[in-house]
Amino acid sequence: MQSVQPPFWHPAASDAVIFDWDGVLAETKLDFSPVFQRFFGGKRVLLLEALPTLEPDRRDELENALLNLEIQGAREATPVPGARECIAYVEELGLP
């Protein structure tokens, strides 16, 4: 691969690429407000960090609520402008 010096980065200079999903490849417009309301009385918390603080049954309920929210968001997601072209370019380079 070619040598690229910071602050410049280009996919062609990589051995692989990992993409984040929400906001990078797609816009999901996820709204966690109902989850905060249902499980934490409306208080905004770090959800994954809060999981271990819940009773097992409540933790399972929260995990299921998050899973359902994420799946619904994925179903309704729209591509971020340029995402498809970026993925096509990475595939063209043969990068995993």
PDB file of C-alpha atoms in Angstrom:
ATOM      1  CA  MET A   1       0.000   0.000   0.000  1.00  0.00           C
ATOM      2  CA  GLN A   2       1.041   3.579  -0.526  1.00  0.00           C
ATOM      3  CA  SER A   3       2.337   5.614   2.377  1.00  0.00           C
ATOM      4  CA  VAL A   4      -0.059   8.328   3.536  1.00  0.00           C
ATOM      5  CA  GLN A   5       0.917  10.774   6.235  1.00  0.00           C
ATOM      6  CA  PRO A   6      -1.509  12.308   8.740  1.00  0.00           C
ATOM      7  CA  PRO A   7      -3.757  14.209   8.633  1.00  0.00           C
ATOM      8  CA  PHE A   8      -4.573  12.655   5.273  1.00  0.00           C
ATOM      9  CA  TRP A   9      -6.225   9.292   5.012  1.00  0.00           C
ATOM     10  CA  HIS A  10      -7.508   7.486   1.983  1.00  0.00           C
ATOM     11  CA  PRO A  11      -9.119   4.039   1.728  1.00  0.00           C
ATOM     12  CA  ALA A  12      -6.559   3.043  -0.885  1.00  0.00           C
ATOM     13  CA  ALA A  13      -3.905   3.259   1.836  1.00  0.00           C
ATOM     14  CA  SER A  14      -5.696   0.755   4.082  1.00  0.00           C
ATOM     15  CA  ASP A  15      -5.778  -2.998   4.391  1.00  0.00           C
ATOM     16  CA  ALA A  16      -9.437  -2.986   5.439  1.00  0.00           C
ATOM     17  CA  VAL A  17     -12.219  -0.560   6.272  1.00  0.00           C
ATOM     18  CA  ILE A  18     -14.728  -0.666   9.129  1.00  0.00           C
ATOM     19  CA  PHE A  19     -17.752   1.589   8.851  1.00  0.00           C
ATOM     20  CA  ASP A  20     -20.007   2.788  11.606  1.00  0.00           C
ATOM     21  CA  TRP A  21     -23.644   2.511  10.647  1.00  0.00           C
ATOM     22  CA  ASP A  22     -25.767   5.372  11.946  1.00  0.00           C
ATOM     23  CA  GLY A  23     -24.737   8.738  10.601  1.00  0.00           C
ATOM     24  CA  VAL A  24     -21.865   7.342   8.535  1.00  0.00           C
ATOM     25  CA  LEU A  25     -23.558   5.023   6.052  1.00  0.00           C
ATOM     26  CA  ALA A  26     -27.197   5.647   6.879  1.00  0.00           C
ATOM     27  CA  GLU A  27     -29.427   8.060   8.698  1.00  0.00           C
ATOM     28  CA  THR A  28     -31.783   6.242  11.050  1.00  0.00           C
ATOM     29  CA  LYS A  29     -33.162   9.161  13.064  1.00  0.00           C
ATOM     30  CA  LEU A  30     -33.407   6.895  16.107  1.00  0.00           C
ATOM     31  CA  ASP A  31     -35.398   8.368  18.987  1.00  0.00           C
ATOM     32  CA  PHE A  32     -34.439   6.871  22.325  1.00  0.00           C
ATOM     33  CA  SER A  33     -36.810   9.148  24.284  1.00  0.00           C
ATOM     34  CA  PRO A  34     -39.444   6.423  24.807  1.00  0.00           C
ATOM     35  CA  VAL A  35     -36.742   4.067  26.118  1.00  0.00           C
ATOM     36  CA  PHE A  36     -35.450   6.694  28.549  1.00  0.00           C
ATOM     37  CA  GLN A  37     -39.016   7.374  29.681  1.00  0.00           C
ATOM     38  CA  ARG A  38     -39.975   3.719  30.095  1.00  0.00           C
ATOM     39  CA  PHE A  39     -36.860   2.524  31.897  1.00  0.00           C
ATOM     40  CA  PHE A  40     -35.381   5.601  33.561  1.00  0.00           C
ATOM     41  CA  GLY A  41     -38.276   7.984  34.162  1.00  0.00           C
ATOM     42  CA  GLY A  42     -37.154  10.211  31.293  1.00  0.00           C
ATOM     43  CA  LYS A  43     -33.614  10.615  32.601  1.00  0.00           C
ATOM     44  CA  ARG A  44     -30.992  10.376  29.854  1.00  0.00           C
ATOM     45  CA  VAL A  45     -28.419   7.753  30.781  1.00  0.00           C
ATOM     46  CA  LEU A  46     -25.742   5.809  28.965  1.00  0.00           C
ATOM     47  CA  LEU A  47     -27.958   2.863  28.093  1.00  0.00           C
ATOM     48  CA  LEU A  48     -25.379   0.127  27.673  1.00  0.00           C
ATOM     49  CA  GLU A  49     -23.581   1.188  30.830  1.00  0.00           C
ATOM     50  CA  ALA A  50     -26.888   1.202  32.727  1.00  0.00           C
ATOM     51  CA  LEU A  51     -27.802  -2.365  31.730  1.00  0.00           C
ATOM     52  CA  PRO A  52     -25.829  -4.088  34.532  1.00  0.00           C
ATOM     53  CA  THR A  53     -27.572  -1.906  37.128  1.00  0.00           C
ATOM     54  CA  LEU A  54     -30.989  -3.368  36.292  1.00  0.00           C
ATOM     55  CA  GLU A  55     -32.611  -6.517  37.591  1.00  0.00           C
ATOM     56  CA  PRO A  56     -32.238  -9.412  35.109  1.00  0.00           C
ATOM     57  CA  ASP A  57     -35.863  -9.303  33.905  1.00  0.00           C
ATOM     58  CA  ARG A  58     -35.767  -5.526  33.472  1.00  0.00           C
ATOM     59  CA  ARG A  59     -32.395  -5.807  31.717  1.00  0.00           C
ATOM     60  CA  ASP A  60     -33.904  -8.288  29.251  1.00  0.00           C
ATOM     61  CA  GLU A  61     -36.809  -5.890  28.634  1.00  0.00           C
ATOM     62  CA  LEU A  62     -34.400  -3.027  27.944  1.00  0.00           C
ATOM     63  CA  GLU A  63     -32.238  -5.140  25.628  1.00  0.00           C
ATOM     64  CA  ASN A  64     -35.351  -6.172  23.671  1.00  0.00           C
ATOM     65  CA  ALA A  65     -36.588  -2.574  23.503  1.00  0.00           C
ATOM     66  CA  LEU A  66     -33.203  -1.445  22.158  1.00  0.00           C
ATOM     67  CA  LEU A  67     -33.072  -4.285  19.651  1.00  0.00           C
ATOM     68  CA  ASN A  68     -36.563  -3.476  18.377  1.00  0.00           C
ATOM     69  CA  LEU A  69     -35.740   0.225  18.118  1.00  0.00           C
ATOM     70  CA  GLU A  70     -32.532  -0.475  16.194  1.00  0.00           C
ATOM     71  CA  ILE A  71     -34.275  -2.912  13.826  1.00  0.00           C
ATOM     72  CA  GLN A  72     -37.059  -0.417  13.145  1.00  0.00           C
ATOM     73  CA  GLY A  73     -34.453   2.287  12.553  1.00  0.00           C
ATOM     74  CA  ALA A  74     -32.614   0.039  10.096  1.00  0.00           C
ATOM     75  CA  ARG A  75     -35.849  -0.662   8.210  1.00  0.00           C
ATOM     76  CA  GLU A  76     -36.524   3.058   7.839  1.00  0.00           C
ATOM     77  CA  ALA A  77     -32.909   4.143   7.279  1.00  0.00           C
ATOM     78  CA  THR A  78     -31.862   6.213   4.303  1.00  0.00           C
ATOM     79  CA  PRO A  79     -28.346   6.250   2.862  1.00  0.00           C
ATOM     80  CA  VAL A  80     -26.097   9.180   3.732  1.00  0.00           C
ATOM     81  CA  PRO A  81     -25.154  11.051   0.543  1.00  0.00           C
ATOM     82  CA  GLY A  82     -22.054   9.433  -0.940  1.00  0.00           C
ATOM     83  CA  ALA A  83     -22.291   6.258   1.164  1.00  0.00           C
ATOM     84  CA  ARG A  84     -23.070   3.957  -1.748  1.00  0.00           C
ATOM     85  CA  GLU A  85     -20.270   5.427  -3.817  1.00  0.00           C
ATOM     86  CA  CYS A  86     -17.856   5.066  -0.923  1.00  0.00           C
ATOM     87  CA  ILE A  87     -18.786   1.413  -0.411  1.00  0.00           C
ATOM     88  CA  ALA A  88     -18.486   0.768  -4.155  1.00  0.00           C
ATOM     89  CA  TYR A  89     -15.024   2.350  -4.146  1.00  0.00           C
ATOM     90  CA  VAL A  90     -13.879   0.237  -1.201  1.00  0.00           C
ATOM     91  CA  GLU A  91     -15.204  -2.867  -2.948  1.00  0.00           C
ATOM     92  CA  GLU A  92     -13.455  -1.820  -6.160  1.00  0.00           C
ATOM     93  CA  LEU A  93     -10.192  -1.681  -4.204  1.00  0.00           C
ATOM     94  CA  GLY A  94     -10.884  -5.208  -2.989  1.00  0.00           C
ATOM     95  CA  LEU A  95     -10.741  -4.174   0.660  1.00  0.00           C
ATOM     96  CA  PRO A  96     -12.622  -6.204   3.243  1.00  0.00           C
TER      97      PRO A  96
END
